[in-house]
Short mmCIF file of C-alpha atoms in Angstrom, two decimals:
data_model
loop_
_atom_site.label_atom_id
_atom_site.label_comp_id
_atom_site.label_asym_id
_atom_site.label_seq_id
_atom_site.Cartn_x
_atom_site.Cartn_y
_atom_site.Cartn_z
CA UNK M 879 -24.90 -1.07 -4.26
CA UNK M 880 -23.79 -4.16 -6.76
CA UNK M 881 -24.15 -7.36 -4.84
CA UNK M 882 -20.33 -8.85 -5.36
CA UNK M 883 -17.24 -7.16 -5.35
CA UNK M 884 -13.93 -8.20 -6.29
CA UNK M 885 -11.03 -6.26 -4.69
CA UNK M 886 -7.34 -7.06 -5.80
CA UNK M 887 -4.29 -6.17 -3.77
CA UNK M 888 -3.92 -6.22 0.18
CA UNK M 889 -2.59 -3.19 0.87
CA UNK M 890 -3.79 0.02 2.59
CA UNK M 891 -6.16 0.95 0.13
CA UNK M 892 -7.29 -2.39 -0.80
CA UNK M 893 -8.61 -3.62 2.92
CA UNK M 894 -9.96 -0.04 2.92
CA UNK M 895 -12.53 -0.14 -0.04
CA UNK M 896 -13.20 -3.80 1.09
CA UNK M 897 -14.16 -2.53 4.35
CA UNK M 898 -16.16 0.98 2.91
CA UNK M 899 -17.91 -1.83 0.35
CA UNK M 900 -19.01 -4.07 2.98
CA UNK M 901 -19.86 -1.59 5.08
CA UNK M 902 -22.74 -0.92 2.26
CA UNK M 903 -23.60 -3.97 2.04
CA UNK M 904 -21.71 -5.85 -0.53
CA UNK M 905 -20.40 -9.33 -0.04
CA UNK M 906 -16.38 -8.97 -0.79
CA UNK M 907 -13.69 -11.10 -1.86
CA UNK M 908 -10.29 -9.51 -1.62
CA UNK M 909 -7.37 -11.83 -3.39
CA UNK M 910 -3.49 -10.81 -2.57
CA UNK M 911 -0.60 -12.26 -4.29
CA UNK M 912 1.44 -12.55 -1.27
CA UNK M 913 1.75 -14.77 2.07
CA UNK M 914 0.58 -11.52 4.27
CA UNK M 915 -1.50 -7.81 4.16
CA UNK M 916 0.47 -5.39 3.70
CA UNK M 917 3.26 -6.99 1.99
CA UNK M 918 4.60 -3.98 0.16
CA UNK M 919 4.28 0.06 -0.48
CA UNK M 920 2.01 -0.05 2.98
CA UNK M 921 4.57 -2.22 4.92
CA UNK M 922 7.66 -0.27 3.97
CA UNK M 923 6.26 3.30 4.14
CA UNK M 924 7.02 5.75 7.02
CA UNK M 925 3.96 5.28 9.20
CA UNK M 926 3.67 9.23 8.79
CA UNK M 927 -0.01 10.55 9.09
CA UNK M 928 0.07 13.41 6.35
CA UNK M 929 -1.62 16.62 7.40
CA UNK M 930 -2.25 18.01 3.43
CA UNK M 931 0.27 20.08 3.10
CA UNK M 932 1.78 19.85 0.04
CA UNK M 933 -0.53 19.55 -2.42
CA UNK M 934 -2.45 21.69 -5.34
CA UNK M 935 -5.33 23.39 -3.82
CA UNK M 936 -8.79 21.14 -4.81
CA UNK M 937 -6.37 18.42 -6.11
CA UNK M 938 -7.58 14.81 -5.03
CA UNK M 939 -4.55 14.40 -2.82
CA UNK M 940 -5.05 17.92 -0.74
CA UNK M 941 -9.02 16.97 -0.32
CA UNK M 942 -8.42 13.82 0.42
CA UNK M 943 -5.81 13.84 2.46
CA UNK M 944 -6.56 16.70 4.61
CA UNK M 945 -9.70 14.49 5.34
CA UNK M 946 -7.67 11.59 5.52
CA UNK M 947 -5.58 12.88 7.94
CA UNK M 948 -9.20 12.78 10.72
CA UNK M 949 -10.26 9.72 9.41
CA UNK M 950 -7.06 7.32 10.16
CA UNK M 951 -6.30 8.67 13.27
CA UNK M 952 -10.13 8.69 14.39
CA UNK M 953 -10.12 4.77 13.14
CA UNK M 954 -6.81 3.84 14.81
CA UNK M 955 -8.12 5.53 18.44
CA UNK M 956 -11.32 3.70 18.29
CA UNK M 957 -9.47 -0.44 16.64
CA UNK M 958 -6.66 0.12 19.44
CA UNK M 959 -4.25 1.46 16.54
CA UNK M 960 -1.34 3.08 18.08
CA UNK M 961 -0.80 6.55 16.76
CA UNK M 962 0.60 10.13 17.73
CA UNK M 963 -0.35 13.34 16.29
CA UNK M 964 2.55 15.22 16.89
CA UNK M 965 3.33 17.74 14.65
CA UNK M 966 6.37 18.82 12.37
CA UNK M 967 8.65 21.41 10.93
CA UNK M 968 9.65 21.77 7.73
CA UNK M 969 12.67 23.90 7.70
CA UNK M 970 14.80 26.28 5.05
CA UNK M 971 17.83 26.11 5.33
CA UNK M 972 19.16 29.12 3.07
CA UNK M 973 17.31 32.32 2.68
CA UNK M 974 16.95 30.61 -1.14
CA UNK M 975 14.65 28.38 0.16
CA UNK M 976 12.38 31.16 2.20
CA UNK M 977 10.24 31.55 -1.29
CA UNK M 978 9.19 27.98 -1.50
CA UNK M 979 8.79 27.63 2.02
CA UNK M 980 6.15 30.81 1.97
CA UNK M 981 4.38 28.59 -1.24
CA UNK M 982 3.85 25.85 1.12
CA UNK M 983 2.87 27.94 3.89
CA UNK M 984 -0.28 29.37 1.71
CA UNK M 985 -0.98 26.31 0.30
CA UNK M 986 -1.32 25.08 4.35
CA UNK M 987 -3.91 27.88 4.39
CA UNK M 988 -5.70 26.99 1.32
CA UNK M 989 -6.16 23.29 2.17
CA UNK M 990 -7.42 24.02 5.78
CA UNK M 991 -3.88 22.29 7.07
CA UNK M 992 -3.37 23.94 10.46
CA UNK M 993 0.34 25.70 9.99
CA UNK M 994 2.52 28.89 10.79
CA UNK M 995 5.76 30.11 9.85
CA UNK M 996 7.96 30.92 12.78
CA UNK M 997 11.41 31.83 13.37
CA UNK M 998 14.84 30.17 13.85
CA UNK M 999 14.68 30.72 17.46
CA UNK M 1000 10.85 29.25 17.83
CA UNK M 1001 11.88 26.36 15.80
CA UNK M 1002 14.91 25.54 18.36
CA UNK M 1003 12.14 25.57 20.97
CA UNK M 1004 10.81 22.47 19.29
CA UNK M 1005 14.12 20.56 17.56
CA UNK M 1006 17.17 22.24 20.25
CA UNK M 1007 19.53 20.36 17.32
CA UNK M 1008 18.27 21.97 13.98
CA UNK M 1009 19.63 24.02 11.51
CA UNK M 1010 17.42 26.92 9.88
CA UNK M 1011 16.59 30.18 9.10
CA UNK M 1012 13.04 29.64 9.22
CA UNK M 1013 10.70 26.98 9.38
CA UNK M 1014 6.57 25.99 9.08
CA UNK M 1015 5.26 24.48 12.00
CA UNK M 1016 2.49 21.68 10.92
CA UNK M 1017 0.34 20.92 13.90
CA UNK M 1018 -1.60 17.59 12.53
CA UNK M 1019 1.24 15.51 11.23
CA UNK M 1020 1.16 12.38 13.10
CA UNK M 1021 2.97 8.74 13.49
CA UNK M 1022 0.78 5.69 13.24
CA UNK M 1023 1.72 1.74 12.44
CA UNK M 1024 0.14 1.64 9.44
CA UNK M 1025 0.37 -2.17 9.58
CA UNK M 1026 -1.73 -2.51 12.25
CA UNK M 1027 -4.07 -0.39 10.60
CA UNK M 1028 -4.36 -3.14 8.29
CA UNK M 1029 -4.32 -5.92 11.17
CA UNK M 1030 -7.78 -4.44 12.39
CA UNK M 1031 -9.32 -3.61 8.83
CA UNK M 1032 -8.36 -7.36 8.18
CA UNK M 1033 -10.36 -8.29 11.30
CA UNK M 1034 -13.14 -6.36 10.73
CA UNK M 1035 -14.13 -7.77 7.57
CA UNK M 1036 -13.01 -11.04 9.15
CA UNK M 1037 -16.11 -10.32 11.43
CA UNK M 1038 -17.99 -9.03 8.81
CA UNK M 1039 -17.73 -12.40 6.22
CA UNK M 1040 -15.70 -10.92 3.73
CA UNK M 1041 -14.06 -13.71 1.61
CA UNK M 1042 -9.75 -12.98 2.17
CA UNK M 1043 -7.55 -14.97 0.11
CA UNK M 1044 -3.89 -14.73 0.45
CA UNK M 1045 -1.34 -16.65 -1.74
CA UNK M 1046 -3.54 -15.57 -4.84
CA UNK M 1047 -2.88 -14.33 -7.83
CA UNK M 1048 -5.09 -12.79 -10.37
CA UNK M 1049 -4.05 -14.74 -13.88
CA UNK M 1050 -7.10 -13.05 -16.28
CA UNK M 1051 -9.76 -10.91 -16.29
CA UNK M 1052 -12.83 -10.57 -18.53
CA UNK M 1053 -16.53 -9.72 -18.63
CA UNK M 1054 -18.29 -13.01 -18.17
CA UNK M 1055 -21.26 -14.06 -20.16
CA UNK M 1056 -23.21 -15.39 -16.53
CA UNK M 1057 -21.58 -12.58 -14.69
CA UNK M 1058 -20.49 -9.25 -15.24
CA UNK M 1059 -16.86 -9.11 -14.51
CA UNK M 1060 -14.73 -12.73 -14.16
CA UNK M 1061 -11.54 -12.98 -12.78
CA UNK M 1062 -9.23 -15.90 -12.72
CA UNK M 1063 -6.70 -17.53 -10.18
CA UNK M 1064 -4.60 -20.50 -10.48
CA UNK M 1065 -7.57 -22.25 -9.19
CA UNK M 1066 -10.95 -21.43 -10.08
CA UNK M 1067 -13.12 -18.35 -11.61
CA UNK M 1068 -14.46 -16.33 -9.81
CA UNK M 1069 -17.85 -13.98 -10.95
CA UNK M 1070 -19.04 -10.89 -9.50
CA UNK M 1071 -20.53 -7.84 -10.26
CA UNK M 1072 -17.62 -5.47 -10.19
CA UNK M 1073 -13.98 -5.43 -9.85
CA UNK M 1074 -11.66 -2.98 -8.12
CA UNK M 1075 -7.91 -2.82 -9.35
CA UNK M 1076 -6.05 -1.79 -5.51
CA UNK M 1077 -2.62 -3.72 -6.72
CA UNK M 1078 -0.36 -0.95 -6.18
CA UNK M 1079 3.20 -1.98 -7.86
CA UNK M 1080 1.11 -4.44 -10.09
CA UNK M 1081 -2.08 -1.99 -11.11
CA UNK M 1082 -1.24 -0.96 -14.57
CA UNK M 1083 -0.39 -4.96 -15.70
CA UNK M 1084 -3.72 -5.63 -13.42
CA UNK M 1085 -5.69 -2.59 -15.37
CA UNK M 1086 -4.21 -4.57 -18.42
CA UNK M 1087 -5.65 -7.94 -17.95
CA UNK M 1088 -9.05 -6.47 -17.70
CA UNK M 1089 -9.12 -4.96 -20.94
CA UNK M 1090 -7.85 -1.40 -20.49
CA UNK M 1091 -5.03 0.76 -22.14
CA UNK M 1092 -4.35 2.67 -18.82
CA UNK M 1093 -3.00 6.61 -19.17
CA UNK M 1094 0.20 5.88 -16.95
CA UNK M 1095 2.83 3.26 -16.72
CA UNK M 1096 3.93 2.38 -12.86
CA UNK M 1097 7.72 2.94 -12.64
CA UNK M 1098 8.99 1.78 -9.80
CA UNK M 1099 11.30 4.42 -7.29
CA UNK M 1100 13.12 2.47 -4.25
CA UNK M 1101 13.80 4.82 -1.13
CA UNK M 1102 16.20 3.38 0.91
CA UNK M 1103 16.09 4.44 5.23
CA UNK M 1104 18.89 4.47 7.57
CA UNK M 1105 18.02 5.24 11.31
CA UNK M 1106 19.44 6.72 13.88
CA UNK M 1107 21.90 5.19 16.82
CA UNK M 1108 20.45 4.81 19.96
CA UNK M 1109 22.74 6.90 21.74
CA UNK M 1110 22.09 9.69 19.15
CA UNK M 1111 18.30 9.49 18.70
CA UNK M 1112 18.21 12.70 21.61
CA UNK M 1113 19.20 14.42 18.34
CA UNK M 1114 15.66 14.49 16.92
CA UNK M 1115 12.37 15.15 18.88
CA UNK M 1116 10.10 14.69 15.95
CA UNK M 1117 9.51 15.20 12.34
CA UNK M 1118 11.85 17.39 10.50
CA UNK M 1119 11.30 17.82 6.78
CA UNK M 1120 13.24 20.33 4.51
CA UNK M 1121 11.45 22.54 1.50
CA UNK M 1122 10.62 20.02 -1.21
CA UNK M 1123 11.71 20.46 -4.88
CA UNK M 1124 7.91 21.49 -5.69
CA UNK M 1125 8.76 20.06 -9.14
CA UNK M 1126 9.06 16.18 -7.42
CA UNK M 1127 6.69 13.81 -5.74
CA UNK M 1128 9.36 13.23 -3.48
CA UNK M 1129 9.74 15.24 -0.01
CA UNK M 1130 13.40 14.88 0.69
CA UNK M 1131 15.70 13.39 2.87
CA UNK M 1132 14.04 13.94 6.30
CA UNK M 1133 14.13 12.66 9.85
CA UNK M 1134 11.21 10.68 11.55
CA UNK M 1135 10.97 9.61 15.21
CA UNK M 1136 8.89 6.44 15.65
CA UNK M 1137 6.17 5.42 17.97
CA UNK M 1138 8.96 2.89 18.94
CA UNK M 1139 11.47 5.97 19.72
CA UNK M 1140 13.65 5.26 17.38
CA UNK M 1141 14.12 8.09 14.49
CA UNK M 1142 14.65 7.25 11.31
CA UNK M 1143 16.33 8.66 8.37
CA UNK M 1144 15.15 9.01 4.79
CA UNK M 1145 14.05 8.22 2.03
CA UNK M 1146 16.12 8.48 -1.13
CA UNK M 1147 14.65 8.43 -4.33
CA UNK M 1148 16.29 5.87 -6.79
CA UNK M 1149 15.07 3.80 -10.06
CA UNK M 1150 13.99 0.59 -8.58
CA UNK M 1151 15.29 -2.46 -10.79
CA UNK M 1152 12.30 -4.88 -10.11
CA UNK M 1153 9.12 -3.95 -9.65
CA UNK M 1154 9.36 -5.01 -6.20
CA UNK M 1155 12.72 -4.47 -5.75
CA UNK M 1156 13.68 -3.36 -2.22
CA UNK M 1157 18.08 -4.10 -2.62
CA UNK M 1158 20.08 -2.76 -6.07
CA UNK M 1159 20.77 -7.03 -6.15
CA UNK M 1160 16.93 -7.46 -6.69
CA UNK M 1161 16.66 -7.36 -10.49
CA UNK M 1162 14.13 -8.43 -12.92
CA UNK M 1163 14.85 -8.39 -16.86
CA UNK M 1164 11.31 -8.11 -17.75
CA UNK M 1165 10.55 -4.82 -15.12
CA UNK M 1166 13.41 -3.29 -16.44
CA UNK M 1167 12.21 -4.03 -20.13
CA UNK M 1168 8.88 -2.57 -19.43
CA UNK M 1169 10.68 0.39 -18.25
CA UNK M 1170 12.94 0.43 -21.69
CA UNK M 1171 9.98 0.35 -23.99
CA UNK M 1172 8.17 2.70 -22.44
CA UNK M 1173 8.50 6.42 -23.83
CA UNK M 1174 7.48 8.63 -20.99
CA UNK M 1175 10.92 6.66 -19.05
CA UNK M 1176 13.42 8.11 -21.77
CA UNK M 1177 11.92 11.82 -21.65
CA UNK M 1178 11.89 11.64 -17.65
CA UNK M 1179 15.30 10.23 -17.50
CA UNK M 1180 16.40 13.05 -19.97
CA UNK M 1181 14.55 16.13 -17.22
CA UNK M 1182 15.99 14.81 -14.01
CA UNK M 1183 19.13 12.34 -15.10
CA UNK M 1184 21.62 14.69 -14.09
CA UNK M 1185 22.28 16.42 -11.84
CA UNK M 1186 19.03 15.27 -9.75
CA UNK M 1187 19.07 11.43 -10.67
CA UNK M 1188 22.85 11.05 -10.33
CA UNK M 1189 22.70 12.64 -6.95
CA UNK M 1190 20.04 10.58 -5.49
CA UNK M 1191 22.42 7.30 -6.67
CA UNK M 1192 25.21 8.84 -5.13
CA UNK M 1193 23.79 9.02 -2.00
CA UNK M 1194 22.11 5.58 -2.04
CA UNK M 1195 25.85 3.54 -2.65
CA UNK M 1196 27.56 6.89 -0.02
CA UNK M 1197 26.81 6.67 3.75
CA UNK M 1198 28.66 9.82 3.83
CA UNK M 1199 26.84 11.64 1.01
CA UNK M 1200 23.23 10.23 2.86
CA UNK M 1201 24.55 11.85 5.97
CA UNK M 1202 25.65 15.10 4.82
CA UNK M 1203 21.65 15.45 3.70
CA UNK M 1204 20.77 14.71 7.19
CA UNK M 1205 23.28 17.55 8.23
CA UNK M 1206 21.61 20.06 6.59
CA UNK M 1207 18.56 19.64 9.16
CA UNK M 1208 20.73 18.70 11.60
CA UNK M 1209 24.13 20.07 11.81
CA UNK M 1210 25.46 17.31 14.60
CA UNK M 1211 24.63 14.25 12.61
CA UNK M 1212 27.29 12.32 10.85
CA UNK M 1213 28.33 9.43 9.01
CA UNK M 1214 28.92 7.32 12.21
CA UNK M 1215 25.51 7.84 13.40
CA UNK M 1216 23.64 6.31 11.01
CA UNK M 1217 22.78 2.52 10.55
CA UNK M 1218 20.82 0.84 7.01
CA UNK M 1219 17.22 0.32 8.00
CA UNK M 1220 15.50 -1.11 4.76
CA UNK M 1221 13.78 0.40 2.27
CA UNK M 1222 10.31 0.74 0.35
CA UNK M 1223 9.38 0.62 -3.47
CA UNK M 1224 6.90 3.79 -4.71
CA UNK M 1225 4.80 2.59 -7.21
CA UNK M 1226 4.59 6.23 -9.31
CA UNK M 1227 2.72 6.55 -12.68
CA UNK M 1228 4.37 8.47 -14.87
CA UNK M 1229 3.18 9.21 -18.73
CA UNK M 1230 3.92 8.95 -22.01
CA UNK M 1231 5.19 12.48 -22.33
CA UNK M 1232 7.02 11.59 -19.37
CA UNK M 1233 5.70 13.72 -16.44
CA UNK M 1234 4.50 12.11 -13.27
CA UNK M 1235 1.38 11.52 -12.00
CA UNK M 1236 1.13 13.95 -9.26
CA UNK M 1237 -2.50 13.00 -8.38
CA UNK M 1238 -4.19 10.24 -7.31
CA UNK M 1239 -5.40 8.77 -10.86
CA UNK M 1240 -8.47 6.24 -10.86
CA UNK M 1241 -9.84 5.04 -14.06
CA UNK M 1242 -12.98 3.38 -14.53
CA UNK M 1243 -14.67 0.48 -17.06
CA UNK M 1244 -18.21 -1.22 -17.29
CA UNK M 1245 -18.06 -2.54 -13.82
CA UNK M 1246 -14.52 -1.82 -13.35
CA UNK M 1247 -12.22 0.49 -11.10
CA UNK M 1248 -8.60 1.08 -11.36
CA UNK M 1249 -6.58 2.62 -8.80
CA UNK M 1250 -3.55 3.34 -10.96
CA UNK M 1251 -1.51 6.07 -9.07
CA UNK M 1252 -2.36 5.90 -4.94
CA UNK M 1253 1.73 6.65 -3.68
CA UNK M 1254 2.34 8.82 -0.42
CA UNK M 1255 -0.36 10.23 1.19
CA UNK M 1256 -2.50 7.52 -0.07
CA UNK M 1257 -1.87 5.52 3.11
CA UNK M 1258 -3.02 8.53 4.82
CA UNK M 1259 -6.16 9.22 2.70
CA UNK M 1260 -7.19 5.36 2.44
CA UNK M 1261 -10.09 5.76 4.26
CA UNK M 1262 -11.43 8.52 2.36
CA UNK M 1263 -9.80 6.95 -1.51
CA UNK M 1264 -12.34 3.91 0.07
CA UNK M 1265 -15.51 6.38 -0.19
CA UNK M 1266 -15.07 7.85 -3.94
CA UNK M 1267 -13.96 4.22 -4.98
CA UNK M 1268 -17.03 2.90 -3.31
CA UNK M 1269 -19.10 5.65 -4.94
CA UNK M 1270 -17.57 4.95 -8.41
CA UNK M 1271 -18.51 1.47 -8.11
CA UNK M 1272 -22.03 1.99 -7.53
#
C-alpha cells in the first residue's frame, strides 16, 4: 500500500475509500470544498438501502451493490447508524407493464437479490392502499440516514489520524518532481503518493485538472421530493416503486416512508441548471455552457426531449401532474396531500454519443483514480466502491 493518499470530495464514497485506505495503512488527507460532509448527492438522496435489483447481471452496480446492500447495514448496526431493512414492492400497474416487471424479477434471481412476484391480493396484504395487478416483493431493501453514515466514517478516521479539511478546494493538480502526485489549495501544496478523484458533481473538471481527457461529461439531473401530510402518511407502509423505463437510470416517481415516519414522494428527473443546482432559480452560465458545448447533451436531448423530457418538466412546475404519478401507486393520493420537500442533484455521466453511463465508471492514471460516474446505488455500494478503489490504488 502507497504511503500518502489524497482523497477529494466528502461525500459517501469519499469518507469510504478514506476509511478502506486507512484501514490498510495509509496516512489520508481528505479535502472538501464545502463547510460540512455530505454536502451534496449523499445529503439529498433517499436514504434507501438498494437490494441489486435493477441492474445488468455481472455489471459493477449489481455486484457491488448486492454486496453493498450487507455491508452498510452491517456498518450502521455495529457505529449506532439507524437503519431498517424493510422490504419493498415494485408494482405494475397495467398488464403492459407485467413483461418488464417479469425482466426485473429474473434479473432479482440472477443477482442473488432475494425477490418474488406475487399477486394483487398479496400485495394489498403489505400496502392495504395500492393500486396493481401484480407486483415483486424485494425482501432486503432498507432505510438508513445516510448522513450519519458519514457522521461515524468521519469519526473513525478522526480516531484513526486521518488529515480532514473542510472549506478546501482543490485549485491544480500535477505530478510533482519530489512527489508523485501534487495537488493544490488556496493555501499550500500538498504531495503524496496517489490521488483519488471522489468529487461527485465536480469529478470530470477534478479528472481534468489532473491531466486526463475523461470518457464522460457529468450532466447534472435535479429530482425534486414532495412528502406526504401527516394525516395522510397511513397511506403508505413502506416502499412502493413502479416498473422502471429499463431504458433510464431513473426509477420513477415512487413513495418512501422514513425512519422518521414520514413518507416521502419522488423524485423527478429534470436538467439541473447549475451544477449544484437544487431550485430552477439556481443558475450558473458557465454549467449550462459546459452542457451547450458538449455533443453527447444535443443527441440525448434529441432521444428523450419529448415526450419523456417535457413530461418530467411538467410535473416539476404541476403539483397536480406530480400527484397524479403518485396515484398510479396509490389511487387515494391527491394534489392536497402533498407538501415540497427539497430536492437532490444526480451527478450522471453521459457520453459523447450521448448515452448514459449506466455503470459505475472509474478511470485510472500513474498514481491516479477517478471516480467519474458513482449516482444511485453508489451510496449503497460505498463500502464495497471503497475496496476496488483501494485495490486500484495499490
Amino acid at each position: 500500500m502507497v504511503n500518502r493518499v489524497v482523497v477529494v470530495g466528502g461525500g459517501i464514497i469519499g469518507l469510504a475509500v478514506a476509511w478502506e485506505l486507512t484501514r490498510r495503512g495509509s496516512a489520508v488527507t481528505v479535502l472538501e470544498k464545502e463547510d460540512r460532509w455530505a454536502a451534496h448527492q449523499t445529503g439529498h438522496n433517499s436514504n434507501v438501502v438498494h437490494a441489486g435489483l435493477y441492474y445488468k447481471p455481472g455489471s459493477a452496480k449489481a455486484r457491488l451493490s448486492v454486496a453493498g446492500n450487507r455491508s452498510i447495514v452491517d456498518f450502521a448496526r455495529e457505529h449506532g447508524v439507524p437503519v431498517e431493512v424493510c422490504g419493498k414492492l415494485v408494482v405494475a400497474t397495467s398488464e403492459a407493464e407485467l413483461p418488464a416487471l417479469g425482466v426485473l424479477a429474473e434479473r432479482a434471481e440472477a443477482n442473488g437479490v432475494p425477490a418474488k412476484l406475487i399477486s394483487a391480493a398479496e400485495a394489498r396484504e403489505y400496502e392495504p392502499e395500492v393500486a396493481c395487478v401484480r407486483a415483486l416483493r424485494v425482501e432486503s431493501t432498507g432505510i438508513i440516514d445516510f448522513p450519519r453514515v458519514c457522521t461515524a466514517l468521519v469519526r473513525l478516521l478522526t480516531e484513526h489520524g486521518a488529515d480532514l479539511r473542510l472549506d478546501t478546494t482543490v485549485r491544480g493538480i500535477r505530478t510533482g518532481s519530489t512527489a508523485r502526485v501534487e495537488v493544490a489549495t488556496g493555501d499550500e501544496v500538498l504531495r503524496a503518493d496517489a490521488l483519488v478523484n471522489c468529487a461527485g458533481l465536480q469529478s470530470d473538471r477534478v479528472a481534468e485538472l489532473a491531466g486526463l481527457r475523461p470518457g464522460a461529461r457529468i450532466v447534472p439531473f435535479r429530482g425534486e421530493y414532495y412528502e406526504l401530510r401527516p394525516e395522510r402518511r397511513h397511506l403508505v407502509r413502506g416502499l412502493i416503486y413502479p416498473v422502471p423505463d429499463p431504458a433510464l437510470p431513473f426509477l420513477g416517481v415512487h413513495l418512501t416512508r422514513m425512519l422518521d415516519g414520514s413518507v416521502h414522494a419522488g423524485p423527478n428527473a429534470v436538467l439541473a441548471l447549475r451544477r449544484e443546482g437544487y431550485r430552477w432559480r439556481d443558475v450558473s452560465p458557465a454549467d449550462l455552457a459546459d452542457v451547450a458545448r458538449f455533443p453527447g447533451a444535443w443527441r440525448l436531448a434529441r432521444k428523450w426531449a419529448y415526450p419523456t423530457g417535457l413530461e418530467e418538466v411538467l410535473r416539476s412546475l404541476s403539483k397536480r401532474r406530480f400527484a397524479a404519478s403518485l396515484a398510479r401507486l396509490v389511487p387515494a393520493v391527491g394534489p392536497d396531500d402533498i407538501v415540497r420537500h427539497g430536492s437532490g442533484v444526480r451527478a450522471q455521466a453521459l457520453r459523447p454519443d450521448g448515452s448514459l453511463v449506466d455503470d459505475f465508471l472509474i478511470e485510472t492514471a500513474p498514481h491516479q483514480v477517478h471516480v467519474l460516474n458513482a449516482p444511485s446505488p453508489a451510496a449503497t455500494s460505498a463500502l464495497e466502491i471503497a475496496k476496488h478503489v483501494a485495490d486500484q490504488v495499490s
